[in-house]
């Protein structure tokens, strides 16, 4: 009885793996990126520098497949990971732009100068 149960379990697991592997996943593709620095007044009246980054991307699995937007400062490797709950989406014409305008430097300090890279991840871990 144990051998049959194990064999049955093995076939079930193999079947589930085959169905997972046979499902095709779309990889997100970034179509455009808009970035700029902003000055935002804080609670005590002084001004803080913020980075605004929005990406227009496509994903054949739909926009609900969006997992995060990752920004990386090239020279330092400093990285910000923005999950969906920290992003906003805006419809501009036919395009959906996703991002944030509240990105600040580490510890509230100024943003480091240099090049930044934006990467979009979907729920399967595919990156664009």
PDB file of C-alpha atoms in Angstrom:
ATOM      1  CA  UNK A   1       0.000   0.000   0.000  1.00  0.00           C
ATOM      2  CA  UNK A   2       2.829   2.416   0.828  1.00  0.00           C
ATOM      3  CA  UNK A   3       4.540   1.749  -2.507  1.00  0.00           C
ATOM      4  CA  UNK A   4       1.337   2.548  -4.410  1.00  0.00           C
ATOM      5  CA  UNK A   5       0.783   5.712  -2.440  1.00  0.00           C
ATOM      6  CA  UNK A   6       4.338   6.864  -3.113  1.00  0.00           C
ATOM      7  CA  UNK A   7       4.029   6.014  -6.796  1.00  0.00           C
ATOM      8  CA  UNK A   8       0.714   7.859  -7.009  1.00  0.00           C
ATOM      9  CA  UNK A   9       2.199  10.864  -5.214  1.00  0.00           C
ATOM     10  CA  UNK A  10       5.162  10.823  -7.601  1.00  0.00           C
ATOM     11  CA  UNK A  11       2.835  10.844 -10.640  1.00  0.00           C
ATOM     12  CA  UNK A  12       0.814  13.720  -9.145  1.00  0.00           C
ATOM     13  CA  UNK A  13       3.938  15.760  -8.495  1.00  0.00           C
ATOM     14  CA  UNK A  14       5.281  14.994 -11.983  1.00  0.00           C
ATOM     15  CA  UNK A  15       1.942  16.061 -13.494  1.00  0.00           C
ATOM     16  CA  UNK A  16       1.946  19.335 -11.568  1.00  0.00           C
ATOM     17  CA  UNK A  17       5.528  20.066 -12.630  1.00  0.00           C
ATOM     18  CA  UNK A  18       4.702  19.352 -16.269  1.00  0.00           C
ATOM     19  CA  UNK A  19       1.744  21.715 -16.156  1.00  0.00           C
ATOM     20  CA  UNK A  20       3.872  24.431 -14.559  1.00  0.00           C
ATOM     21  CA  UNK A  21       6.656  24.026 -17.094  1.00  0.00           C
ATOM     22  CA  UNK A  22       4.267  23.973 -20.037  1.00  0.00           C
ATOM     23  CA  UNK A  23       2.701  27.300 -19.047  1.00  0.00           C
ATOM     24  CA  UNK A  24       4.450  30.048 -20.926  1.00  0.00           C
ATOM     25  CA  UNK A  25       5.362  33.179 -19.053  1.00  0.00           C
ATOM     26  CA  UNK A  26       5.756  36.576 -20.593  1.00  0.00           C
ATOM     27  CA  UNK A  27       8.760  38.646 -19.694  1.00  0.00           C
ATOM     28  CA  UNK A  28       8.059  42.313 -18.958  1.00  0.00           C
ATOM     29  CA  UNK A  29       9.480  44.823 -21.428  1.00  0.00           C
ATOM     30  CA  UNK A  30      10.226  48.444 -20.570  1.00  0.00           C
ATOM     31  CA  UNK A  31       9.064  50.753 -23.343  1.00  0.00           C
ATOM     32  CA  UNK A  32      10.114  54.046 -21.778  1.00  0.00           C
ATOM     33  CA  UNK A  33      11.449  55.590 -18.545  1.00  0.00           C
ATOM     34  CA  UNK A  34      10.891  59.111 -17.239  1.00  0.00           C
ATOM     35  CA  UNK A  35      13.009  60.368 -14.331  1.00  0.00           C
ATOM     36  CA  UNK A  36      13.601  63.735 -12.710  1.00  0.00           C
ATOM     37  CA  UNK A  37      14.594  65.221  -9.383  1.00  0.00           C
ATOM     38  CA  UNK A  38      12.083  67.173  -7.332  1.00  0.00           C
ATOM     39  CA  UNK A  39      12.197  69.372  -4.255  1.00  0.00           C
ATOM     40  CA  UNK A  40       9.558  68.517  -1.641  1.00  0.00           C
ATOM     41  CA  UNK A  41       8.854  70.622   1.420  1.00  0.00           C
ATOM     42  CA  UNK A  42       9.031  68.578   4.621  1.00  0.00           C
ATOM     43  CA  UNK A  43       7.121  68.993   7.909  1.00  0.00           C
ATOM     44  CA  UNK A  44       9.552  71.585   9.310  1.00  0.00           C
ATOM     45  CA  UNK A  45       9.470  73.718   6.163  1.00  0.00           C
ATOM     46  CA  UNK A  46      12.840  72.860   4.665  1.00  0.00           C
ATOM     47  CA  UNK A  47      13.286  71.254   1.266  1.00  0.00           C
ATOM     48  CA  UNK A  48      14.241  67.634   0.567  1.00  0.00           C
ATOM     49  CA  UNK A  49      15.424  66.240  -2.743  1.00  0.00           C
ATOM     50  CA  UNK A  50      13.310  63.435  -4.184  1.00  0.00           C
ATOM     51  CA  UNK A  51      13.669  61.287  -7.279  1.00  0.00           C
ATOM     52  CA  UNK A  52      10.631  60.709  -9.466  1.00  0.00           C
ATOM     53  CA  UNK A  53      10.844  57.611 -11.671  1.00  0.00           C
ATOM     54  CA  UNK A  54       8.029  56.204 -13.792  1.00  0.00           C
ATOM     55  CA  UNK A  55       8.285  53.365 -16.296  1.00  0.00           C
ATOM     56  CA  UNK A  56       5.970  52.415 -19.112  1.00  0.00           C
ATOM     57  CA  UNK A  57       6.212  48.659 -19.527  1.00  0.00           C
ATOM     58  CA  UNK A  58       4.295  45.816 -21.081  1.00  0.00           C
ATOM     59  CA  UNK A  59       3.800  42.283 -19.816  1.00  0.00           C
ATOM     60  CA  UNK A  60       1.836  39.675 -21.726  1.00  0.00           C
ATOM     61  CA  UNK A  61       0.680  38.279 -18.378  1.00  0.00           C
ATOM     62  CA  UNK A  62      -1.036  41.614 -17.576  1.00  0.00           C
ATOM     63  CA  UNK A  63      -0.220  44.511 -15.297  1.00  0.00           C
ATOM     64  CA  UNK A  64      -1.347  42.494 -12.247  1.00  0.00           C
ATOM     65  CA  UNK A  65       1.841  40.441 -12.767  1.00  0.00           C
ATOM     66  CA  UNK A  66       3.954  43.446 -11.631  1.00  0.00           C
ATOM     67  CA  UNK A  67       6.077  42.542  -8.573  1.00  0.00           C
ATOM     68  CA  UNK A  68       8.493  45.454  -8.145  1.00  0.00           C
ATOM     69  CA  UNK A  69      10.420  48.315  -9.633  1.00  0.00           C
ATOM     70  CA  UNK A  70      14.108  48.286  -8.732  1.00  0.00           C
ATOM     71  CA  UNK A  71      16.309  51.370  -9.069  1.00  0.00           C
ATOM     72  CA  UNK A  72      20.054  50.960  -8.874  1.00  0.00           C
ATOM     73  CA  UNK A  73      22.612  53.746  -8.669  1.00  0.00           C
ATOM     74  CA  UNK A  74      25.434  52.555 -10.926  1.00  0.00           C
ATOM     75  CA  UNK A  75      28.544  53.995  -9.253  1.00  0.00           C
ATOM     76  CA  UNK A  76      27.605  52.969  -5.688  1.00  0.00           C
ATOM     77  CA  UNK A  77      25.328  49.969  -6.273  1.00  0.00           C
ATOM     78  CA  UNK A  78      22.790  51.576  -3.927  1.00  0.00           C
ATOM     79  CA  UNK A  79      19.390  50.013  -4.670  1.00  0.00           C
ATOM     80  CA  UNK A  80      15.764  50.900  -3.961  1.00  0.00           C
ATOM     81  CA  UNK A  81      13.115  48.193  -4.364  1.00  0.00           C
ATOM     82  CA  UNK A  82       9.575  49.520  -4.784  1.00  0.00           C
ATOM     83  CA  UNK A  83       6.800  46.921  -4.374  1.00  0.00           C
ATOM     84  CA  UNK A  84       3.371  47.605  -5.923  1.00  0.00           C
ATOM     85  CA  UNK A  85       2.015  49.151  -2.714  1.00  0.00           C
ATOM     86  CA  UNK A  86       4.745  51.831  -2.860  1.00  0.00           C
ATOM     87  CA  UNK A  87       4.112  52.644  -6.529  1.00  0.00           C
ATOM     88  CA  UNK A  88       1.363  54.541  -8.236  1.00  0.00           C
ATOM     89  CA  UNK A  89       0.107  53.999 -11.763  1.00  0.00           C
ATOM     90  CA  UNK A  90      -1.107  56.677 -14.133  1.00  0.00           C
ATOM     91  CA  UNK A  91      -2.834  56.358 -17.480  1.00  0.00           C
ATOM     92  CA  UNK A  92      -1.342  58.703 -20.086  1.00  0.00           C
ATOM     93  CA  UNK A  93      -3.142  58.256 -23.395  1.00  0.00           C
ATOM     94  CA  UNK A  94      -3.078  54.503 -23.995  1.00  0.00           C
ATOM     95  CA  UNK A  95      -0.019  53.930 -21.783  1.00  0.00           C
ATOM     96  CA  UNK A  96       0.154  52.996 -18.108  1.00  0.00           C
ATOM     97  CA  UNK A  97       3.097  54.514 -16.238  1.00  0.00           C
ATOM     98  CA  UNK A  98       4.121  52.951 -12.919  1.00  0.00           C
ATOM     99  CA  UNK A  99       6.543  54.385 -10.392  1.00  0.00           C
ATOM    100  CA  UNK A 100       7.002  56.796  -7.520  1.00  0.00           C
ATOM    101  CA  UNK A 101       7.885  60.427  -6.932  1.00  0.00           C
ATOM    102  CA  UNK A 102       8.891  59.881  -3.298  1.00  0.00           C
ATOM    103  CA  UNK A 103      12.302  58.242  -3.634  1.00  0.00           C
ATOM    104  CA  UNK A 104      14.825  59.805  -1.284  1.00  0.00           C
ATOM    105  CA  UNK A 105      18.499  59.290  -0.611  1.00  0.00           C
ATOM    106  CA  UNK A 106      19.707  56.971   2.145  1.00  0.00           C
ATOM    107  CA  UNK A 107      18.737  58.271   5.564  1.00  0.00           C
ATOM    108  CA  UNK A 108      16.952  61.204   3.946  1.00  0.00           C
ATOM    109  CA  UNK A 109      20.256  62.539   2.579  1.00  0.00           C
ATOM    110  CA  UNK A 110      20.727  63.881  -0.933  1.00  0.00           C
ATOM    111  CA  UNK A 111      20.514  61.466  -3.818  1.00  0.00           C
ATOM    112  CA  UNK A 112      23.912  60.388  -5.125  1.00  0.00           C
ATOM    113  CA  UNK A 113      24.764  61.864  -8.540  1.00  0.00           C
ATOM    114  CA  UNK A 114      25.309  59.586 -11.494  1.00  0.00           C
ATOM    115  CA  UNK A 115      23.458  57.069 -13.619  1.00  0.00           C
ATOM    116  CA  UNK A 116      20.560  54.985 -12.367  1.00  0.00           C
ATOM    117  CA  UNK A 117      19.100  51.802 -13.838  1.00  0.00           C
ATOM    118  CA  UNK A 118      15.391  50.931 -13.647  1.00  0.00           C
ATOM    119  CA  UNK A 119      14.385  47.258 -13.720  1.00  0.00           C
ATOM    120  CA  UNK A 120      10.836  45.881 -13.653  1.00  0.00           C
ATOM    121  CA  UNK A 121      10.219  42.448 -12.112  1.00  0.00           C
ATOM    122  CA  UNK A 122       7.133  40.306 -12.496  1.00  0.00           C
ATOM    123  CA  UNK A 123       5.767  37.774 -10.010  1.00  0.00           C
ATOM    124  CA  UNK A 124       7.736  34.952 -11.658  1.00  0.00           C
ATOM    125  CA  UNK A 125      10.993  36.861 -11.151  1.00  0.00           C
ATOM    126  CA  UNK A 126      11.399  37.770 -14.818  1.00  0.00           C
ATOM    127  CA  UNK A 127      13.145  41.105 -15.300  1.00  0.00           C
ATOM    128  CA  UNK A 128      13.116  43.837 -17.920  1.00  0.00           C
TER     129      UNK A 128
END
